[in-house]
Amino acid sequence: MGATTAHAHAAGHGHEAHHHEESFISKYVFSHDHKMISKQFLVTAIVMAWVAVIMSLLFRLQLAWPGEGFAFSSFFLGEKWAPGGVLDPNMYLALVTIHGTIMVFFVLTGGLSGTFANLLIPLQLGARDMASGFINMLSYWFFFLSSVVMLASLFVEGGPASSGWTVYPPLSALPKAIPGSGAGMTLWLVSMTLFIASSLMGGLNYVVTVLNLRTKGMKMTRMPLTMWALFLTAVLGILSFPVLLSAALLLLLDRSMGTSFYLSDIHIAGEALDHSGGSPVLFQHLFWFLGHPEVYIVLLPALGITSEIISTNARKPIFGYRAMIGSILAIGFLSFIVWGHHMFITGMNPFLGSVFVFTTLLIAIPSAVKVFNYITTLWRGNIVMTPAMLFSIGLVATFIAGGLTGIILADSALDINVHDTYFVVAHFHIVMGMSAIFGMFAGIYHWFPKMYGKMMNTKMGYAHFWITFVCAFGVFFPMHFIGLAGAPRRYYSYSEFPMFDGVVDLNVLVTIFAIIGALAQVIFTYNFFYSVFRGPKAVQNPWKSNTLEWTTPVEHIHGNWPGPLPVVHRWPYDYSKPGKAEDWVSQITPLEHGEEEH
């Protein structure tokens, strides 16, 4: 009923609104158009990603050549934080912290979900726009304000937050603990509060739109897998982000109001502080109750994007459509009962630890279903190697490689030996970081014609993929061996410890690959912004894809479709269907007499 009402209402005012000229303010600042908001999320995420990349290069230089001065460091950090070009130890911790925070929340969560949920949900479901354009606009501006506050924390007197992206107490709870525990930590908490508000507004909008504004014929079982992934991602965010908000609120009370939720028996410079009864482990439980669903909040959109691109460019129906939906639902459920594997060394009861071992190994099953379905879809496909397809196949590779090391970390007996070493850093950067980034790049290359009406340069896309793919493994694969050698994460220098002399050359290798990989992103950035303004004009359906977004005009109009909303007759993966003249059949093509849907 809701879909029918929305359909009738939208059809009534669909065309007149796009005739009037929009001012700069109404188009870019107060825009309710989901397509514009998706572009705002994307450009903001690209800017934040560059901030995070520069930070990673700054601390990688220190790890590869400890104590040496670099003009690069002086240029970005000045004499206060890089005297003589040598990175200050306190700023090293701050860079690691803000790099992780930006990548996990502002690029992989806000950038990926914010961009593609906004762009695709109305277009692939046949809606004029989101359920609430106003709340959608607010979700972006809260995200933007959150980004500004996070960047502003870089310029406060004591430096930005320095307690790691997980902001564990007591470093994060005591303003006097280290320089970054002062105003920088407070701004971190303010920024994350704004970010959570943005995520909740966006998530509620996405869920309501998917449930209520699907066009006629768009049953849940006819939705593209991208829609299933973005829908479940929004549900995960709605359920888990409030827990992080409560953790941050209690942390603010400990910092400012003298409470002791996370503090007990603390001494600073030999002086006992008046705190007792709290436990930093409570914070870990609250943080990781968000933190593990967060892994799939980051991954699921990328996996959904990959499903769409692999099927389109293999010119084959996606293998196991219902199994893929089942795996998304299973991942969503299981992600809430695995958080304890981050906490095996906190003194957890071994029986409880064994429960988390079981649930963590269990989540490998739906993840493997997705991988096998991707591979089976590719098998004997008539593969078109677009840059988007290359990044999608790259995602399958990184998801497998990172997932295998996840089995080691899921087992408490094995995890205890490598916990908080570079092995963990290598694992989550490959399985979560690189997989999500590859999914994001794949989505940008695939839907760029829909976003901007232009085409990106394919040769630059190929160069971008191959350099990025090689450098990703060049950076993170050696880290497994650094971790197995026992090297802890977040150390400023390993040269003080003779036992780690063997990892020095590996750190140099990792840093060289990191520098080359960063330069590859210059190719992408140039290709992206040049194509926005000077790229060749796109045709309506450049990839010969079945889904509804390619039935809209190249020129953006208010309401997406100039006439009535499209009516859906089939599932989205009718590629290479026997008896059809072409190897694709749009979802709006009626079924012929006697034709089965799928």
Coordinates of C-alpha atoms in Angstrom, one line a residue:
M1 CA 0.0 0.0 0.0
G2 CA 2.8 2.4 0.9
A3 CA 4.6 1.8 -2.4
T4 CA 1.4 2.3 -4.3
T5 CA 0.6 5.6 -2.5
A6 CA 4.1 6.9 -2.9
H7 CA 4.0 5.9 -6.6
A8 CA 0.8 7.8 -7.2
H9 CA 2.0 10.8 -5.2
A10 CA 5.4 11.0 -6.9
A11 CA 4.0 10.5 -10.4
G12 CA 1.8 13.5 -9.8
H13 CA 4.6 16.0 -9.1
G14 CA 7.4 14.2 -11.0
H15 CA 7.9 16.5 -13.9
E16 CA 7.2 20.1 -13.1
A17 CA 9.9 20.5 -10.4
H18 CA 12.8 20.0 -12.7
H19 CA 11.9 23.0 -15.0
H20 CA 12.8 25.8 -12.6
E21 CA 16.4 27.0 -12.3
E22 CA 18.1 26.1 -9.1
S23 CA 20.4 28.6 -7.3
F24 CA 23.9 27.6 -6.1
I25 CA 22.6 27.5 -2.5
S26 CA 19.5 25.4 -3.3
K27 CA 21.5 23.0 -5.5
Y28 CA 24.6 22.4 -3.4
V29 CA 23.8 23.5 0.2
F30 CA 20.1 22.7 0.8
S31 CA 19.7 20.0 -1.9
H32 CA 17.2 17.3 -1.1
D33 CA 18.2 15.4 -4.3
H34 CA 19.6 12.0 -3.4
K35 CA 21.9 12.1 -6.4
M36 CA 23.5 15.4 -5.3
I37 CA 23.9 14.2 -1.7
S38 CA 25.6 11.0 -2.9
K39 CA 28.2 13.1 -4.8
Q40 CA 28.7 15.3 -1.7
F41 CA 29.4 12.2 0.4
L42 CA 31.8 10.9 -2.2
V43 CA 33.9 14.1 -2.6
T44 CA 34.1 14.6 1.1
A45 CA 35.2 10.9 1.5
I46 CA 37.9 11.4 -1.2
V47 CA 39.3 14.5 0.6
M48 CA 39.3 12.6 4.0
A49 CA 41.0 9.6 2.4
W50 CA 43.8 11.8 1.2
V51 CA 44.3 13.2 4.7
A52 CA 44.5 9.6 6.0
V53 CA 46.9 8.5 3.2
I54 CA 49.3 11.4 4.0
M55 CA 49.2 10.5 7.7
S56 CA 50.0 6.9 6.9
L57 CA 53.0 8.0 4.8
L58 CA 54.3 10.2 7.6
F59 CA 54.3 7.4 10.2
R60 CA 55.5 4.8 7.7
L61 CA 58.6 7.0 7.0
Q62 CA 59.4 6.9 10.7
L63 CA 59.0 3.1 10.9
A64 CA 61.2 2.5 7.9
W65 CA 63.9 5.0 8.8
P66 CA 63.6 5.8 12.5
G67 CA 65.0 9.0 13.7
E68 CA 65.8 10.4 10.2
G69 CA 64.6 13.8 9.1
F70 CA 62.3 14.2 6.1
A71 CA 61.2 17.5 4.4
F72 CA 57.9 15.7 3.7
S73 CA 57.3 15.5 7.5
S74 CA 58.3 19.1 8.2
F75 CA 56.1 20.4 5.4
F76 CA 52.9 18.8 6.8
L77 CA 53.6 18.9 10.5
G78 CA 55.9 22.0 11.0
E79 CA 58.7 22.3 13.5
K80 CA 56.6 21.6 16.5
W81 CA 55.6 18.1 15.6
A82 CA 58.5 17.2 13.3
P83 CA 61.6 19.1 14.5
G84 CA 64.3 18.8 11.9
G85 CA 61.9 16.6 9.9
V86 CA 61.9 13.9 12.6
L87 CA 58.4 12.8 13.7
D88 CA 57.6 13.6 17.3
P89 CA 56.7 10.4 19.3
N90 CA 53.4 11.9 20.5
M91 CA 52.4 13.0 17.0
Y92 CA 53.2 9.4 15.8
L93 CA 50.5 8.0 18.1
A94 CA 48.1 10.8 17.0
L95 CA 48.7 10.1 13.3
V96 CA 48.0 6.4 13.8
T97 CA 44.9 7.2 15.8
I98 CA 43.4 9.7 13.3
H99 CA 44.4 7.7 10.3
G100 CA 42.5 4.7 11.6
T101 CA 39.5 6.8 12.6
I102 CA 39.2 8.6 9.3
M103 CA 39.5 5.4 7.2
V104 CA 37.1 3.3 9.3
F105 CA 34.4 5.8 9.9
F106 CA 34.7 8.7 7.4
V107 CA 35.9 6.9 4.3
L108 CA 34.7 3.2 4.5
T109 CA 31.5 3.8 6.5
G110 CA 30.4 7.3 5.5
G111 CA 32.0 7.4 2.1
L112 CA 30.9 3.9 1.0
S113 CA 27.4 3.7 2.5
G114 CA 26.7 7.4 2.2
T115 CA 27.6 7.5 -1.5
F116 CA 26.1 4.4 -2.8
A117 CA 23.0 4.0 -0.6
N118 CA 22.1 7.6 -1.5
L119 CA 22.7 7.1 -5.2
L120 CA 21.3 3.6 -5.8
I121 CA 18.4 3.0 -3.4
P122 CA 15.9 5.3 -5.1
L123 CA 17.3 4.5 -8.6
Q124 CA 17.4 0.7 -8.3
L125 CA 14.1 0.5 -6.5
G126 CA 12.2 2.9 -8.8
A127 CA 11.5 5.7 -6.3
R128 CA 11.5 9.4 -7.0
D129 CA 13.8 10.1 -4.1
M130 CA 14.5 9.1 -0.5
A131 CA 11.6 8.8 2.0
S132 CA 12.7 12.2 3.5
G133 CA 14.9 14.5 1.5
F134 CA 15.3 16.9 4.4
I135 CA 16.6 14.2 6.8
N136 CA 18.8 13.0 4.0
M137 CA 20.3 16.5 3.6
L138 CA 20.8 16.7 7.4
S139 CA 22.6 13.4 7.4
Y140 CA 25.2 14.7 5.0
W141 CA 25.7 18.0 6.8
F142 CA 26.2 16.2 10.1
F143 CA 28.7 14.0 8.3
F144 CA 30.5 17.1 6.9
L145 CA 30.5 18.9 10.3
S146 CA 31.8 15.7 11.9
S147 CA 34.7 15.6 9.4
V148 CA 35.5 19.3 10.0
V149 CA 35.6 18.8 13.8
M150 CA 37.9 15.7 13.4
L151 CA 40.3 17.7 11.2
A152 CA 40.1 20.7 13.6
S153 CA 41.4 18.4 16.3
L154 CA 44.7 18.3 14.4
F155 CA 45.4 21.9 15.3
V156 CA 44.7 22.1 19.0
E157 CA 47.6 22.7 21.4
G158 CA 48.2 19.2 22.7
G159 CA 47.6 17.6 19.3
P160 CA 44.7 15.2 18.3
A161 CA 43.5 12.1 20.1
S162 CA 46.5 9.7 20.6
S163 CA 44.9 6.6 22.2
G164 CA 44.4 4.5 19.0
W165 CA 41.3 4.5 16.8
T166 CA 39.7 2.3 19.5
V167 CA 40.3 5.1 22.1
Y168 CA 40.7 2.6 25.0
P169 CA 40.7 4.1 28.5
P170 CA 42.6 5.0 30.6
L171 CA 44.5 7.0 27.9
S172 CA 41.3 8.4 26.5
A173 CA 39.6 8.9 29.9
L174 CA 42.4 11.0 31.6
P175 CA 43.0 14.4 30.1
K176 CA 46.4 14.5 31.8
A177 CA 47.6 11.1 30.6
I178 CA 49.4 12.2 27.4
P179 CA 49.3 15.4 25.3
G180 CA 46.6 13.9 22.9
S181 CA 44.3 13.1 25.8
G182 CA 43.3 16.7 26.2
A183 CA 41.3 18.9 23.9
G184 CA 42.1 16.6 20.9
M185 CA 40.4 13.7 22.6
T186 CA 37.3 15.8 23.5
L187 CA 37.0 16.9 19.8
W188 CA 37.3 13.3 18.7
L189 CA 34.3 12.4 20.9
V190 CA 32.3 15.4 19.7
S191 CA 33.1 14.4 16.1
M192 CA 32.0 10.8 16.6
T193 CA 28.8 12.0 18.2
L194 CA 28.0 14.0 15.1
F195 CA 29.0 11.1 12.9
I196 CA 26.7 8.7 14.8
A197 CA 23.8 11.2 14.4
S198 CA 24.5 11.3 10.7
S199 CA 24.6 7.5 10.4
L200 CA 21.3 7.1 12.3
M201 CA 19.5 9.6 10.2
G202 CA 20.8 8.1 7.0
G203 CA 20.2 4.5 8.1
L204 CA 16.5 5.2 9.1
N205 CA 16.0 6.9 5.7
Y206 CA 17.4 4.0 3.8
V207 CA 15.4 1.4 5.7
V208 CA 12.1 3.3 5.2
T209 CA 12.8 3.9 1.5
V210 CA 13.5 0.2 0.9
L211 CA 10.5 -1.0 2.7
N212 CA 7.9 1.6 1.5
L213 CA 8.9 3.2 -1.8
R214 CA 9.7 0.3 -4.1
T215 CA 8.0 0.7 -7.5
K216 CA 5.2 -1.6 -8.8
G217 CA 6.5 -5.1 -9.3
M218 CA 9.7 -4.6 -7.3
K219 CA 9.2 -7.4 -4.8
M220 CA 12.0 -8.0 -2.2
T221 CA 13.0 -11.0 -4.2
R222 CA 13.5 -8.9 -7.3
M223 CA 15.8 -6.4 -5.6
P224 CA 19.4 -6.3 -6.8
L225 CA 21.9 -7.8 -4.2
T226 CA 23.3 -4.3 -3.9
M227 CA 19.9 -3.3 -2.3
W228 CA 20.0 -6.2 0.1
A229 CA 23.5 -5.3 1.2
L230 CA 22.7 -1.6 1.7
F231 CA 19.5 -2.4 3.5
L232 CA 21.1 -4.8 6.0
T233 CA 24.0 -2.4 6.4
A234 CA 21.5 0.3 7.5
V235 CA 19.8 -2.1 9.9
L236 CA 23.2 -3.0 11.4
G237 CA 24.1 0.7 11.9
I238 CA 20.8 1.5 13.5
L239 CA 21.2 -1.3 16.0
S240 CA 24.9 -0.9 16.8
F241 CA 25.9 2.8 16.6
P242 CA 23.8 3.8 19.6
V243 CA 26.0 1.5 21.7
L244 CA 29.1 3.4 20.6
L245 CA 27.3 6.6 21.5
S246 CA 26.6 5.4 25.0
A247 CA 30.3 4.3 25.4
A248 CA 31.4 7.8 24.3
L249 CA 28.9 9.5 26.7
L250 CA 30.3 7.5 29.6
L251 CA 33.8 8.4 28.5
L252 CA 32.9 12.1 28.5
L253 CA 31.5 11.8 32.0
D254 CA 34.8 10.1 33.2
R255 CA 36.8 12.9 31.5
S256 CA 34.7 15.8 32.7
M257 CA 32.4 14.9 35.6
G258 CA 34.7 12.9 37.9
T259 CA 32.8 9.6 37.3
S260 CA 34.6 6.2 37.3
F261 CA 32.9 4.0 34.7
Y262 CA 36.2 3.0 33.1
L263 CA 38.7 4.0 35.8
S264 CA 40.0 2.3 38.9
D265 CA 43.2 2.6 41.0
I266 CA 45.0 5.0 38.6
H267 CA 48.4 6.6 39.4
I268 CA 50.0 9.4 37.3
A269 CA 53.6 10.4 38.2
G270 CA 53.3 8.6 41.4
E271 CA 50.2 10.4 42.5
A272 CA 47.0 8.2 43.2
L273 CA 43.9 9.6 41.5
D274 CA 40.5 9.5 43.2
H275 CA 39.0 6.8 40.9
S276 CA 37.8 3.4 41.9
G277 CA 35.2 0.8 40.9
G278 CA 35.4 1.2 37.1
S279 CA 36.8 -1.1 34.5
P280 CA 38.4 -0.3 31.1
V281 CA 37.1 -3.7 30.0
L282 CA 33.6 -2.3 30.1
F283 CA 34.6 0.2 27.4
Q284 CA 36.0 -2.7 25.3
H285 CA 32.7 -4.6 25.5
L286 CA 30.7 -1.5 24.5
F287 CA 33.2 -0.5 21.7
W288 CA 33.5 -3.9 20.1
F289 CA 29.7 -4.5 20.3
L290 CA 29.7 -1.8 17.7
G291 CA 33.1 -2.6 16.4
H292 CA 32.4 -6.0 14.9
P293 CA 29.1 -5.1 13.2
E294 CA 31.1 -2.1 12.0
V295 CA 33.3 -4.5 10.0
Y296 CA 30.3 -5.7 8.1
I297 CA 28.8 -2.2 7.9
V298 CA 32.0 -1.5 5.9
L299 CA 32.1 -4.8 4.0
L300 CA 28.5 -5.5 3.0
P301 CA 28.1 -2.5 0.7
A302 CA 31.3 -3.4 -1.0
L303 CA 30.2 -7.0 -1.4
G304 CA 26.8 -6.0 -2.7
I305 CA 28.4 -3.7 -5.3
T306 CA 30.7 -6.5 -6.3
S307 CA 27.7 -8.9 -6.9
E308 CA 26.2 -6.4 -9.3
I309 CA 29.4 -5.6 -11.2
I310 CA 30.6 -9.3 -11.5
S311 CA 27.2 -10.4 -12.8
T312 CA 27.0 -7.5 -15.3
N313 CA 30.5 -7.9 -16.6
A314 CA 30.6 -11.7 -16.6
R315 CA 27.3 -11.4 -18.7
K316 CA 25.9 -14.2 -16.5
P317 CA 23.1 -14.4 -13.9
I318 CA 24.5 -14.2 -10.4
F319 CA 24.9 -17.7 -9.1
G320 CA 22.8 -18.6 -6.1
Y321 CA 20.7 -15.4 -5.7
R322 CA 18.7 -16.6 -2.7
A323 CA 21.9 -18.1 -1.1
M324 CA 23.5 -14.7 -1.4
I325 CA 20.5 -13.1 0.4
G326 CA 20.7 -15.8 3.0
S327 CA 24.4 -15.2 3.5
I328 CA 23.8 -11.4 3.9
L329 CA 21.1 -12.1 6.6
A330 CA 23.3 -14.6 8.4
I331 CA 26.3 -12.3 8.4
G332 CA 24.1 -9.5 9.8
F333 CA 22.9 -11.7 12.6
L334 CA 26.2 -13.4 13.5
S335 CA 28.1 -10.1 13.5
F336 CA 26.4 -9.2 16.8
I337 CA 27.6 -12.2 18.7
V338 CA 31.3 -12.3 17.8
W339 CA 32.7 -9.2 19.4
G340 CA 34.6 -11.1 22.2
H341 CA 37.3 -12.3 19.8
H342 CA 38.8 -8.9 20.1
M343 CA 39.1 -9.5 23.9
F344 CA 40.6 -12.9 24.4
I345 CA 43.5 -11.5 26.5
T346 CA 41.3 -9.4 28.8
G347 CA 41.0 -12.2 31.4
M348 CA 37.8 -13.5 29.8
N349 CA 36.5 -16.8 31.1
P350 CA 37.9 -19.6 28.9
F351 CA 34.4 -21.1 28.4
L352 CA 33.0 -17.7 27.2
G353 CA 36.0 -17.4 25.0
S354 CA 35.3 -20.8 23.4
V355 CA 31.7 -19.5 22.6
F356 CA 33.1 -16.5 20.8
V357 CA 35.6 -18.8 19.0
F358 CA 32.6 -20.9 17.8
T359 CA 30.5 -18.0 16.6
T360 CA 33.5 -16.3 14.9
L361 CA 34.3 -19.5 13.0
L362 CA 30.6 -19.8 12.1
I363 CA 30.5 -16.5 10.4
A364 CA 33.1 -17.8 7.9
I365 CA 30.4 -20.0 6.4
P366 CA 28.1 -17.3 4.9
S367 CA 31.3 -15.3 4.0
A368 CA 32.5 -18.4 2.1
V369 CA 29.1 -18.7 0.4
K370 CA 29.6 -15.2 -1.1
V371 CA 33.1 -16.1 -2.3
F372 CA 32.0 -19.3 -3.9
N373 CA 29.1 -17.6 -5.6
Y374 CA 31.4 -14.9 -7.0
I375 CA 33.8 -17.5 -8.4
T376 CA 31.0 -19.6 -9.8
T377 CA 29.5 -16.5 -11.5
L378 CA 32.8 -15.8 -13.1
W379 CA 33.3 -19.4 -14.2
R380 CA 32.9 -19.6 -18.0
G381 CA 31.5 -16.1 -18.1
N382 CA 31.9 -13.8 -21.2
I383 CA 34.0 -11.5 -19.0
V384 CA 34.3 -7.8 -19.9
M385 CA 37.4 -6.4 -18.1
T386 CA 36.4 -2.9 -17.2
P387 CA 38.3 -1.2 -14.3
A388 CA 35.2 -1.8 -12.2
M389 CA 35.4 -5.5 -12.9
L390 CA 39.1 -5.6 -12.1
F391 CA 38.5 -4.0 -8.7
S392 CA 35.6 -6.4 -8.0
I393 CA 37.8 -9.4 -8.8
G394 CA 40.5 -7.8 -6.7
L395 CA 38.0 -7.6 -3.8
V396 CA 37.3 -11.4 -4.1
A397 CA 41.1 -11.9 -3.8
T398 CA 41.6 -9.7 -0.8
F399 CA 38.5 -11.1 0.9
I400 CA 39.8 -14.6 0.6
A401 CA 43.4 -13.7 1.6
G402 CA 42.3 -11.7 4.6
G403 CA 39.6 -14.2 5.6
L404 CA 42.1 -17.0 5.9
T405 CA 44.2 -15.2 8.5
G406 CA 40.9 -14.4 10.2
I407 CA 40.6 -18.1 11.0
I408 CA 43.8 -17.9 13.0
L409 CA 42.6 -14.8 14.9
A410 CA 39.3 -16.4 15.6
D411 CA 41.0 -19.2 17.6
S412 CA 41.8 -18.0 21.1
A413 CA 44.7 -20.3 21.5
L414 CA 46.3 -18.9 18.4
D415 CA 45.1 -15.3 18.8
I416 CA 46.8 -14.8 22.2
N417 CA 50.2 -15.3 20.5
V418 CA 49.7 -12.6 17.9
H419 CA 47.3 -10.3 19.6
D420 CA 48.2 -6.6 19.2
T421 CA 51.0 -7.4 16.8
Y422 CA 51.3 -6.4 13.2
F423 CA 49.7 -9.7 12.3
V424 CA 46.3 -8.2 13.4
V425 CA 47.1 -5.0 11.4
A426 CA 47.8 -7.0 8.3
H427 CA 44.6 -9.1 8.7
F428 CA 42.1 -6.3 9.1
H429 CA 43.7 -4.1 6.5
I430 CA 43.4 -6.8 3.9
V431 CA 40.0 -8.3 4.8
M432 CA 38.3 -5.0 5.7
G433 CA 40.4 -2.1 4.5
M434 CA 41.4 -3.2 1.1
S435 CA 38.3 -5.2 0.3
A436 CA 36.1 -2.2 1.1
I437 CA 38.3 0.2 -0.7
F438 CA 38.3 -2.1 -3.8
G439 CA 34.5 -2.2 -3.6
M440 CA 34.4 1.5 -3.4
F441 CA 36.6 2.0 -6.4
A442 CA 34.6 -0.6 -8.3
G443 CA 31.4 1.3 -7.5
I444 CA 32.9 4.6 -8.6
Y445 CA 34.1 3.3 -11.9
H446 CA 30.8 1.5 -12.6
W447 CA 28.3 4.2 -11.6
F448 CA 30.4 7.3 -12.5
P449 CA 28.4 7.7 -15.8
K450 CA 25.2 7.7 -13.7
M451 CA 26.6 10.2 -11.2
Y452 CA 28.1 12.7 -13.5
G453 CA 26.9 11.8 -17.0
K454 CA 30.5 11.4 -18.2
M455 CA 32.9 8.4 -18.7
M456 CA 36.2 7.9 -16.8
N457 CA 39.4 7.1 -18.7
T458 CA 39.7 3.4 -19.0
K459 CA 43.5 3.2 -19.4
M460 CA 44.1 5.2 -16.3
G461 CA 41.7 3.0 -14.5
Y462 CA 43.7 -0.1 -15.5
A463 CA 46.9 1.5 -14.3
H464 CA 45.3 2.6 -11.1
F465 CA 44.1 -1.0 -10.4
W466 CA 47.3 -2.9 -11.1
I467 CA 49.5 -0.5 -9.2
T468 CA 47.1 -0.4 -6.3
F469 CA 46.6 -4.2 -6.2
V470 CA 50.3 -5.0 -6.2
C471 CA 51.1 -2.4 -3.7
A472 CA 48.2 -3.4 -1.4
F473 CA 49.8 -6.9 -1.0
G474 CA 53.3 -5.4 -1.0
V475 CA 52.3 -3.3 2.1
F476 CA 50.1 -5.8 4.1
F477 CA 51.4 -9.2 3.2
P478 CA 54.9 -8.7 4.8
M479 CA 53.2 -7.3 7.9
H480 CA 52.1 -10.9 8.7
F481 CA 55.7 -11.9 9.1
I482 CA 56.5 -8.7 11.2
G483 CA 53.6 -9.8 13.5
L484 CA 54.7 -13.4 13.7
A485 CA 58.2 -12.1 14.7
G486 CA 56.4 -10.6 17.7
A487 CA 56.6 -6.9 16.7
P488 CA 53.8 -5.0 18.6
R489 CA 51.7 -2.5 16.8
R490 CA 51.8 1.3 17.5
Y491 CA 55.5 1.3 18.5
Y492 CA 57.3 4.5 17.5
S493 CA 60.6 2.7 16.8
Y494 CA 61.8 -0.9 16.8
S495 CA 65.5 0.0 16.7
E496 CA 65.6 0.1 20.5
F497 CA 64.9 -3.7 20.6
P498 CA 67.6 -6.0 19.2
M499 CA 65.1 -8.8 19.0
F500 CA 63.3 -6.9 16.2
D501 CA 66.4 -6.2 14.1
G502 CA 65.1 -8.7 11.6
V503 CA 62.0 -6.7 10.7
V504 CA 63.8 -3.5 9.8
D505 CA 64.2 -4.4 6.1
L506 CA 60.6 -5.5 5.9
N507 CA 59.5 -2.1 7.3
V508 CA 61.5 -0.5 4.5
L509 CA 59.9 -2.7 1.9
V510 CA 56.4 -2.0 3.3
T511 CA 57.1 1.8 3.2
I512 CA 58.3 1.8 -0.4
F513 CA 55.2 -0.1 -1.5
A514 CA 53.1 2.4 0.5
I515 CA 54.6 5.4 -1.2
I516 CA 54.1 3.8 -4.7
G517 CA 50.5 2.9 -3.8
A518 CA 49.8 6.4 -2.7
L519 CA 51.1 7.8 -6.0
A520 CA 48.7 5.4 -7.8
Q521 CA 45.8 7.2 -6.0
V522 CA 47.0 10.4 -7.7
I523 CA 46.2 8.7 -11.0
F524 CA 42.7 8.0 -9.7
T525 CA 42.1 11.5 -8.3
Y526 CA 43.2 13.1 -11.5
N527 CA 41.1 10.7 -13.6
F528 CA 38.0 11.4 -11.4
F529 CA 38.1 15.1 -11.3
Y530 CA 39.2 15.6 -14.9
S531 CA 36.4 13.2 -16.1
V532 CA 33.8 15.2 -14.0
F533 CA 34.5 18.3 -16.1
R534 CA 36.2 17.1 -19.3
G535 CA 35.3 13.4 -19.7
P536 CA 33.4 12.1 -22.8
K537 CA 29.6 12.2 -22.5
A538 CA 28.1 8.9 -21.3
V539 CA 25.4 7.0 -23.1
Q540 CA 22.3 6.0 -21.1
N541 CA 23.4 2.4 -20.5
P542 CA 27.1 2.0 -21.1
W543 CA 27.5 -1.4 -19.5
K544 CA 24.2 -2.9 -20.9
S545 CA 23.0 -3.5 -17.4
N546 CA 19.5 -4.7 -16.4
T547 CA 18.8 -2.7 -13.3
L548 CA 16.5 0.3 -13.2
E549 CA 19.0 3.1 -12.7
W550 CA 20.1 2.7 -16.3
T551 CA 16.6 3.4 -17.6
T552 CA 16.8 7.0 -16.3
P553 CA 18.0 9.9 -18.6
V554 CA 21.7 10.7 -18.6
E555 CA 20.8 14.3 -17.6
H556 CA 19.8 14.5 -14.0
I557 CA 16.2 15.5 -13.4
H558 CA 14.1 15.9 -10.3
G559 CA 12.2 12.7 -9.7
N560 CA 14.6 10.5 -11.7
W561 CA 12.1 9.4 -14.4
P562 CA 10.4 12.0 -16.7
G563 CA 7.2 10.2 -16.9
P564 CA 5.5 7.5 -14.8
L565 CA 7.6 5.3 -12.6
P566 CA 8.9 2.1 -14.3
V567 CA 7.1 -1.2 -13.6
V568 CA 9.3 -4.2 -12.8
H569 CA 8.6 -7.6 -14.4
R570 CA 11.6 -9.7 -13.7
W571 CA 14.7 -10.2 -11.4
P572 CA 17.8 -8.1 -12.1
Y573 CA 20.2 -10.8 -13.5
D574 CA 18.7 -11.9 -16.8
Y575 CA 22.0 -12.0 -18.6
S576 CA 22.7 -14.3 -21.6
K577 CA 19.2 -15.8 -21.3
P578 CA 18.5 -18.5 -23.9
G579 CA 16.2 -17.4 -26.7
K580 CA 16.9 -13.7 -26.3
A581 CA 18.4 -11.7 -29.1
E582 CA 20.7 -9.8 -26.8
D583 CA 22.7 -10.9 -23.7
W584 CA 20.8 -8.7 -21.3
V585 CA 17.1 -8.1 -20.5
S586 CA 16.1 -5.0 -18.5
Q587 CA 13.9 -5.5 -15.4
I588 CA 11.2 -3.4 -17.1
T589 CA 10.9 -5.8 -20.0
P590 CA 7.7 -7.9 -19.6
L591 CA 7.9 -11.7 -19.5
E592 CA 7.0 -13.4 -22.7
H593 CA 4.3 -16.0 -22.8
G594 CA 5.7 -19.2 -21.2
E595 CA 8.9 -17.5 -20.0
E596 CA 10.1 -18.3 -16.5
E597 CA 11.4 -15.4 -14.5
H598 CA 14.5 -17.1 -13.2

